[in-house]
Amino acid sequence: MKAILQDEYGSADVLRYMEIPVPVVGDDEVLVRVRAAGVDPGVWHYMTGLPTAGRLGLGLRRPRVPVRGSDVAGVVEAVGRNVRKFKAGDEVFGVAASGSYAEFAKAKENRLVPKPDGVSFEQAAATPVSGMTALQGLRDRGRVEEGQRVLVFGAAGGIGHMIVQLARGYGAEVTGVARESKLDFVRSLGASTEVTGPYDLIMDTAGNRPIKELRPLLTPSGTLVIVGGEGGKGRFLGGFERSLRAYAMSPLIRQRLKPVMSLPKLADLEALARFLADGTLRPVIDRTFALDAAPDAIRYLNSGAARGKVVVTVTPA
Ligand SMILES: NC(=O)c1ccc[n+]([C@@H]2O[C@H](COP(=O)([O-])OP(=O)(O)OC[C@H]3O[C@@H](n4cnc5c(N)ncnc54)[C@H](OP(=O)(O)O)[C@@H]3O)[C@@H](O)[C@H]2O)c1
């Protein structure tokens, strides 16, 4: 099969489009013929090894590793002998165990869910990592409630635009912050772009704004959920240093400061599938790139210009 591979850390220039063997599935795994694979900043971190592994000079775990694209949507090609939920021909999406910038990817049975009818492969592939982060951040860390005022930084981004949609689905009143050229897009999602605090909940997905600039926008008992941290100055921890500060400060103040570290969970993938099916969540695909142009997809996302999600598509043979 054709796949995008890397054998060293670096920019998207290190990626190569090559022929490799189709992954062999284990007993609990599913082989998916990939139709679409999502792109998110995590792919860039794995590719560059930043902020930590690449800088410490740690090698890649194997000599030649498919770049970490884990969001996948496609059609089941084959299943391991313990797999009960899926059969060949089923349309699925979820989190792959092998790189999804490839014609085939494998995934654990409990990391896939059926793709709802009427949802495209591109939209399904855009959903797992960004959607689970949005959901876990908003519902579990932010404990969003109906009628709350929610402010979203990075509201036009992959995670941010899903937070706007989900928060509205929970009955919150949402305001979004983004660069000027994306404000129309943010308004098209149903958010206001006039920042008039205070807010019950701030969801920060964009960059590394200091906590002391965000707290005055919160009510005295409001919650700040820290999702992103790009551009952090920390040499080895990058944006994570802000999260450590939040943990240290939180017990001393009334406002709640909550970093989020999203984890793949079957129940959350199922919840996202329901939100896709009922229209609460409608991932917006800014651009798609063919498999051999996956390096351009990563460059484009990294440029910061995207509105919504960037997706790699794989044409069925
Ligand atoms: N906590 C977790 O578990 C978790 C999981 C997945 C991803 N993440 C992180 O969450 C963040 C958002 O992910 P995403 O998929 O939404 O990314 P995205 O699609 O690239 O959107 C992020 C938005 O943030 C703004 N931005 C990007 N870089 C910035 C910088 N250096 N300074 C200020 N603003 C910047 C841009 O919006 P404007 O230019 O319009 O402001 C961009 O639209 C990333 O940092 C990602 O690594 C965290």
Short mmCIF file of C-alpha atoms and ligand atoms in Angstrom, two decimals:
data_model
loop_
_atom_site.label_atom_id
_atom_site.label_comp_id
_atom_site.label_asym_id
_atom_site.label_seq_id
_atom_site.Cartn_x
_atom_site.Cartn_y
_atom_site.Cartn_z
CA MET A 1 0.00 0.00 0.00
CA LYS A 2 0.97 3.64 -0.34
CA ALA A 3 1.67 5.54 2.88
CA ILE A 4 3.36 8.64 4.22
CA LEU A 5 6.46 7.75 6.22
CA GLN A 6 9.17 9.44 8.21
CA ASP A 7 12.46 8.15 9.57
CA GLU A 8 13.71 11.28 11.28
CA TYR A 9 12.25 14.24 13.17
CA GLY A 10 11.93 17.44 11.22
CA SER A 11 9.65 19.64 9.15
CA ALA A 12 7.15 18.22 6.65
CA ASP A 13 10.10 17.95 4.23
CA VAL A 14 11.16 14.74 6.03
CA LEU A 15 7.96 12.97 5.00
CA ARG A 16 8.00 10.52 2.11
CA TYR A 17 5.26 8.88 0.08
CA MET A 18 6.19 5.22 -0.23
CA GLU A 19 5.02 1.67 -0.82
CA ILE A 20 4.94 -0.44 2.37
CA PRO A 21 3.19 -3.66 3.49
CA VAL A 22 -0.44 -3.50 4.60
CA PRO A 23 -0.57 -3.67 8.45
CA VAL A 24 -1.25 -7.11 9.93
CA VAL A 25 -4.22 -7.00 12.32
CA GLY A 26 -4.18 -8.65 15.73
CA ASP A 27 -7.08 -10.66 17.18
CA ASP A 28 -8.81 -7.56 18.62
CA GLU A 29 -8.08 -5.28 15.70
CA VAL A 30 -9.83 -4.07 12.58
CA LEU A 31 -8.19 -3.31 9.24
CA VAL A 32 -9.69 -0.14 7.76
CA ARG A 33 -9.44 0.86 4.11
CA VAL A 34 -8.80 4.55 4.74
CA ARG A 35 -11.04 7.06 2.98
CA ALA A 36 -10.06 10.11 5.01
CA ALA A 37 -7.64 11.00 7.80
CA GLY A 38 -7.77 14.11 9.96
CA VAL A 39 -4.88 16.52 10.50
CA ASP A 40 -4.28 18.25 13.83
CA PRO A 41 -1.36 19.95 15.58
CA GLY A 42 -0.49 16.65 17.32
CA VAL A 43 0.66 15.35 13.93
CA TRP A 44 3.11 18.25 13.71
CA HIS A 45 4.40 17.54 17.23
CA TYR A 46 4.99 13.86 16.42
CA MET A 47 6.62 14.79 13.12
CA THR A 48 9.01 17.37 14.58
CA GLY A 49 9.56 15.64 17.93
CA LEU A 50 8.92 19.03 19.58
CA PRO A 51 8.93 20.19 22.24
CA THR A 52 10.75 17.28 23.86
CA ALA A 53 11.90 14.12 22.06
CA GLY A 54 13.48 15.81 19.05
CA ARG A 55 15.24 18.38 21.21
CA LEU A 56 16.66 15.72 23.54
CA GLY A 57 17.99 13.87 20.50
CA LEU A 58 15.83 10.81 21.19
CA GLY A 59 15.46 8.70 18.06
CA LEU A 60 12.22 7.52 16.54
CA ARG A 61 11.10 4.23 18.06
CA ARG A 62 11.48 2.36 14.81
CA PRO A 63 13.66 3.17 11.84
CA ARG A 64 10.75 4.10 9.63
CA VAL A 65 7.42 5.08 11.15
CA PRO A 66 4.24 6.17 9.42
CA VAL A 67 3.71 9.72 10.61
CA ARG A 68 1.21 9.87 13.41
CA GLY A 69 -2.10 10.51 11.77
CA SER A 70 -4.50 8.81 14.13
CA ASP A 71 -7.91 10.16 13.07
CA VAL A 72 -9.38 7.75 10.56
CA ALA A 73 -12.59 7.14 8.63
CA GLY A 74 -13.07 4.38 6.10
CA VAL A 75 -14.47 0.98 5.29
CA VAL A 76 -13.71 -2.22 7.21
CA GLU A 77 -11.56 -4.49 5.06
CA ALA A 78 -10.92 -7.34 7.52
CA VAL A 79 -11.32 -8.10 11.22
CA GLY A 80 -9.31 -10.07 13.82
CA ARG A 81 -10.83 -13.27 15.12
CA ASN A 82 -12.10 -11.77 18.41
CA VAL A 83 -13.81 -8.81 16.76
CA ARG A 84 -17.61 -8.97 17.13
CA LYS A 85 -18.84 -5.42 16.46
CA PHE A 86 -17.67 -4.99 12.86
CA LYS A 87 -17.52 -6.91 9.61
CA ALA A 88 -16.03 -6.25 6.18
CA GLY A 89 -17.85 -3.43 4.39
CA ASP A 90 -18.93 -1.48 7.52
CA GLU A 91 -18.29 2.27 7.40
CA VAL A 92 -16.45 3.36 10.54
CA PHE A 93 -14.45 6.15 12.12
CA GLY A 94 -12.21 6.51 15.15
CA VAL A 95 -8.62 6.43 16.34
CA ALA A 96 -6.15 4.28 14.44
CA ALA A 97 -3.33 2.31 16.03
CA SER A 98 -1.15 2.68 12.94
CA GLY A 99 -0.58 5.84 10.92
CA SER A 100 -3.72 6.79 9.02
CA TYR A 101 -1.94 8.67 6.21
CA ALA A 102 -1.99 5.39 4.36
CA GLU A 103 -4.28 3.31 2.18
CA PHE A 104 -4.94 0.97 5.12
CA ALA A 105 -4.74 1.49 8.88
CA LYS A 106 -5.45 -0.80 11.78
CA ALA A 107 -7.43 0.10 14.88
CA LYS A 108 -8.56 -1.61 18.06
CA GLU A 109 -12.19 -2.67 17.90
CA ASN A 110 -12.96 -0.40 20.90
CA ARG A 111 -11.48 2.67 19.18
CA LEU A 112 -13.93 2.60 16.27
CA VAL A 113 -17.64 3.41 15.92
CA PRO A 114 -20.04 3.17 12.98
CA LYS A 115 -20.05 6.26 10.76
CA PRO A 116 -23.55 7.77 10.86
CA ASP A 117 -25.43 7.87 7.56
CA GLY A 118 -25.36 11.28 5.93
CA VAL A 119 -21.99 12.17 7.49
CA SER A 120 -19.12 12.27 4.99
CA PHE A 121 -15.90 10.31 5.48
CA GLU A 122 -14.11 13.69 5.64
CA GLN A 123 -16.32 14.97 8.45
CA ALA A 124 -16.03 11.68 10.33
CA ALA A 125 -12.22 11.71 9.98
CA ALA A 126 -12.13 15.30 11.25
CA THR A 127 -13.91 14.34 14.45
CA PRO A 128 -12.04 11.91 16.78
CA VAL A 129 -9.09 13.82 18.30
CA SER A 130 -10.54 17.34 18.01
CA GLY A 131 -14.04 16.22 19.00
CA MET A 132 -12.93 14.20 22.02
CA THR A 133 -10.75 17.09 23.19
CA ALA A 134 -13.63 19.54 22.73
CA LEU A 135 -16.07 17.25 24.53
CA GLN A 136 -13.80 16.26 27.41
CA GLY A 137 -12.69 19.87 27.86
CA LEU A 138 -16.16 21.37 27.77
CA ARG A 139 -18.23 18.70 29.56
CA ASP A 140 -15.76 17.05 31.96
CA ARG A 141 -13.28 19.83 32.81
CA GLY A 142 -15.50 22.84 32.11
CA ARG A 143 -18.75 21.28 33.38
CA VAL A 144 -20.66 23.45 30.95
CA GLU A 145 -24.29 24.18 31.84
CA GLU A 146 -27.30 25.55 30.01
CA GLY A 147 -27.47 29.34 30.09
CA GLN A 148 -23.78 29.83 30.92
CA ARG A 149 -21.69 32.41 29.12
CA VAL A 150 -18.76 30.68 27.41
CA LEU A 151 -15.76 32.38 25.75
CA VAL A 152 -13.72 30.32 23.26
CA PHE A 153 -10.21 31.36 22.22
CA GLY A 154 -9.28 29.87 18.84
CA ALA A 155 -12.97 29.58 17.96
CA ALA A 156 -12.20 29.09 14.26
CA GLY A 157 -9.69 26.28 14.86
CA GLY A 158 -10.16 22.54 14.63
CA ILE A 159 -11.07 22.09 18.28
CA GLY A 160 -12.42 25.60 18.82
CA HIS A 161 -15.12 25.44 16.15
CA MET A 162 -16.31 22.14 17.63
CA ILE A 163 -16.37 23.66 21.13
CA VAL A 164 -18.56 26.47 19.81
CA GLN A 165 -21.02 23.98 18.30
CA LEU A 166 -21.09 21.64 21.31
CA ALA A 167 -21.39 24.50 23.82
CA ARG A 168 -24.39 25.82 21.87
CA GLY A 169 -25.77 22.28 21.91
CA TYR A 170 -25.50 22.32 25.72
CA GLY A 171 -27.52 25.55 25.72
CA ALA A 172 -24.67 27.95 26.46
CA GLU A 173 -24.34 31.47 25.09
CA VAL A 174 -21.06 31.44 23.17
CA THR A 175 -18.56 34.13 22.20
CA GLY A 176 -15.57 33.30 20.00
CA VAL A 177 -12.15 34.93 19.59
CA ALA A 178 -10.12 34.47 16.40
CA ARG A 179 -7.99 36.55 14.07
CA GLU A 180 -9.94 39.26 12.21
CA SER A 181 -10.09 37.36 8.91
CA LYS A 182 -11.89 34.43 10.55
CA LEU A 183 -14.56 36.35 12.49
CA ASP A 184 -17.26 35.87 9.83
CA PHE A 185 -16.64 32.14 10.06
CA VAL A 186 -16.98 32.24 13.86
CA ARG A 187 -20.27 34.14 13.55
CA SER A 188 -21.49 31.60 11.00
CA LEU A 189 -21.17 28.98 13.75
CA GLY A 190 -23.67 30.92 15.86
CA ALA A 191 -21.20 32.60 18.23
CA SER A 192 -20.93 36.27 19.03
CA THR A 193 -17.52 37.89 18.44
CA GLU A 194 -18.05 40.82 20.84
CA VAL A 195 -16.04 40.08 23.97
CA THR A 196 -17.97 41.48 26.92
CA GLY A 197 -17.09 39.58 30.09
CA PRO A 198 -17.40 38.22 32.62
CA TYR A 199 -17.74 34.61 31.47
CA ASP A 200 -18.66 31.52 33.45
CA LEU A 201 -16.32 29.40 31.35
CA ILE A 202 -13.31 30.16 29.13
CA MET A 203 -12.06 27.46 26.76
CA ASP A 204 -8.55 28.42 25.58
CA THR A 205 -7.39 26.48 22.53
CA ALA A 206 -5.25 29.19 20.93
CA GLY A 207 -1.64 29.90 21.75
CA ASN A 208 -0.34 30.58 25.20
CA ARG A 209 -2.07 33.66 26.62
CA PRO A 210 -0.89 34.25 30.21
CA ILE A 211 -3.34 33.07 32.89
CA LYS A 212 -3.24 36.54 34.41
CA GLU A 213 -4.74 37.97 31.18
CA LEU A 214 -7.54 35.41 31.15
CA ARG A 215 -8.67 35.47 34.80
CA PRO A 216 -10.11 39.02 34.69
CA LEU A 217 -12.51 37.82 31.95
CA LEU A 218 -13.96 35.18 34.29
CA THR A 219 -16.66 35.51 36.96
CA PRO A 220 -15.26 35.19 40.54
CA SER A 221 -16.10 31.45 40.52
CA GLY A 222 -15.63 30.90 36.78
CA THR A 223 -13.61 28.13 35.12
CA LEU A 224 -10.68 28.38 32.73
CA VAL A 225 -10.05 25.22 30.70
CA ILE A 226 -6.59 25.16 29.13
CA VAL A 227 -6.66 23.09 25.95
CA GLY A 228 -3.76 24.38 23.86
CA GLY A 229 -0.40 25.96 24.44
CA GLU A 230 1.29 26.51 21.07
CA GLY A 231 4.09 29.04 21.12
CA GLY A 232 5.02 28.35 24.77
CA LYS A 233 8.51 29.55 25.60
CA GLY A 234 9.40 26.52 27.77
CA ARG A 235 12.42 24.75 26.27
CA PHE A 236 11.34 21.15 26.93
CA LEU A 237 7.73 21.50 28.11
CA GLY A 238 6.57 24.01 25.49
CA GLY A 239 3.06 25.17 26.36
CA PHE A 240 2.70 22.64 29.17
CA GLU A 241 4.40 25.01 31.60
CA ARG A 242 1.24 27.11 31.69
CA SER A 243 -0.73 24.03 32.70
CA LEU A 244 1.70 23.33 35.55
CA ARG A 245 1.22 26.92 36.75
CA ALA A 246 -2.56 26.40 36.61
CA TYR A 247 -2.33 23.26 38.78
CA ALA A 248 -0.17 25.11 41.32
CA MET A 249 -2.39 28.20 41.47
CA SER A 250 -5.82 26.56 41.39
CA PRO A 251 -6.07 25.49 45.08
CA LEU A 252 -5.27 29.04 46.17
CA ILE A 253 -8.06 30.86 44.30
CA ARG A 254 -11.84 30.63 43.87
CA GLN A 255 -11.73 30.42 40.10
CA ARG A 256 -11.09 26.94 38.70
CA LEU A 257 -8.09 26.51 36.39
CA LYS A 258 -8.34 23.18 34.56
CA PRO A 259 -5.83 21.90 32.00
CA VAL A 260 -7.22 19.13 29.81
CA MET A 261 -5.34 16.09 28.52
CA SER A 262 -7.74 14.31 26.23
CA LEU A 263 -7.80 10.52 26.06
CA PRO A 264 -9.46 8.29 23.48
CA LYS A 265 -12.64 6.81 25.02
CA LEU A 266 -15.18 4.64 23.27
CA ALA A 267 -18.11 6.26 25.13
CA ASP A 268 -16.99 9.68 23.90
CA LEU A 269 -16.59 8.48 20.30
CA GLU A 270 -20.14 7.13 20.57
CA ALA A 271 -21.36 10.45 21.97
CA LEU A 272 -19.67 12.29 19.10
CA ALA A 273 -21.28 9.94 16.59
CA ARG A 274 -24.68 10.86 18.10
CA PHE A 275 -23.84 14.58 17.90
CA LEU A 276 -22.84 14.11 14.24
CA ALA A 277 -26.02 12.19 13.51
CA ASP A 278 -28.35 14.76 15.11
CA GLY A 279 -26.51 17.75 13.61
CA THR A 280 -25.27 19.23 16.91
CA LEU A 281 -21.74 18.76 15.56
CA ARG A 282 -20.96 19.62 11.94
CA PRO A 283 -17.19 19.61 11.43
CA VAL A 284 -16.30 22.24 8.85
CA ILE A 285 -13.67 21.06 6.37
CA ASP A 286 -11.55 23.98 5.22
CA ARG A 287 -9.45 22.00 2.72
CA THR A 288 -8.75 18.44 1.72
CA PHE A 289 -5.43 17.14 0.40
CA ALA A 290 -4.71 13.91 -1.48
CA LEU A 291 -2.62 11.29 0.34
CA ASP A 292 0.61 12.12 -1.52
CA ALA A 293 0.10 15.78 -0.55
CA ALA A 294 -0.24 15.04 3.20
CA PRO A 295 2.96 17.04 3.90
CA ASP A 296 1.21 20.09 2.36
CA ALA A 297 -1.82 19.44 4.57
CA ILE A 298 0.39 19.57 7.67
CA ARG A 299 2.13 22.74 6.40
CA TYR A 300 -1.24 24.36 5.69
CA LEU A 301 -2.63 23.60 9.17
CA ASN A 302 0.59 24.87 10.71
CA SER A 303 0.23 28.17 8.81
CA GLY A 304 -2.72 29.01 11.08
CA ALA A 305 -4.92 29.95 8.12
CA ALA A 306 -7.41 27.08 8.32
CA ARG A 307 -11.03 27.65 9.30
CA GLY A 308 -12.21 24.41 10.88
CA LYS A 309 -10.44 21.20 9.90
CA VAL A 310 -7.89 20.01 7.35
CA VAL A 311 -8.33 16.46 6.07
CA VAL A 312 -6.26 14.04 3.96
CA THR A 313 -8.39 12.01 1.56
CA VAL A 314 -7.52 8.64 0.10
CA THR A 315 -9.11 7.76 -3.22
CA PRO A 316 -10.43 4.20 -3.22
CA ALA A 317 -8.43 1.99 -5.61
N1 LIG B 1 -5.15 19.23 25.68
C1 LIG B 1 -5.29 18.25 24.80
O1 LIG B 1 -5.57 17.11 25.16
C2 LIG B 1 -5.14 18.56 23.35
C3 LIG B 1 -5.54 17.64 22.37
C4 LIG B 1 -5.41 17.98 21.03
C5 LIG B 1 -4.85 19.22 20.69
N2 LIG B 1 -4.45 20.06 21.67
C6 LIG B 1 -3.89 21.40 21.37
O2 LIG B 1 -4.98 22.30 21.23
C7 LIG B 1 -4.58 23.40 20.43
C8 LIG B 1 -5.62 23.67 19.37
O3 LIG B 1 -5.72 22.56 18.49
P1 LIG B 1 -6.54 22.70 17.15
O4 LIG B 1 -6.64 21.34 16.56
O5 LIG B 1 -7.78 23.47 17.39
O6 LIG B 1 -5.53 23.59 16.28
P2 LIG B 1 -5.82 24.53 15.03
O7 LIG B 1 -6.89 23.95 14.19
O8 LIG B 1 -4.50 24.84 14.45
O9 LIG B 1 -6.45 25.84 15.69
C9 LIG B 1 -5.82 26.54 16.71
C10 LIG B 1 -6.11 28.04 16.59
O10 LIG B 1 -5.25 28.69 17.51
C11 LIG B 1 -4.72 29.89 16.94
N3 LIG B 1 -3.26 29.73 17.06
C12 LIG B 1 -2.48 28.77 16.52
N4 LIG B 1 -1.18 28.93 16.90
C13 LIG B 1 -1.17 30.00 17.71
C14 LIG B 1 -0.16 30.68 18.41
N5 LIG B 1 1.12 30.27 18.39
N6 LIG B 1 -0.50 31.75 19.14
C15 LIG B 1 -1.77 32.19 19.18
N7 LIG B 1 -2.79 31.56 18.53
C16 LIG B 1 -2.49 30.49 17.82
C17 LIG B 1 -5.23 29.98 15.52
O11 LIG B 1 -6.36 30.82 15.52
P3 LIG B 1 -6.35 32.40 15.24
O12 LIG B 1 -5.19 32.69 14.39
O13 LIG B 1 -7.65 32.66 14.58
O14 LIG B 1 -6.27 33.01 16.60
C18 LIG B 1 -5.75 28.58 15.22
O15 LIG B 1 -6.93 28.62 14.45
C19 LIG B 1 -3.20 23.02 19.88
O16 LIG B 1 -2.24 23.65 20.69
C20 LIG B 1 -3.13 21.52 20.08
O17 LIG B 1 -1.80 21.05 20.19
C21 LIG B 1 -4.60 19.77 22.98
#
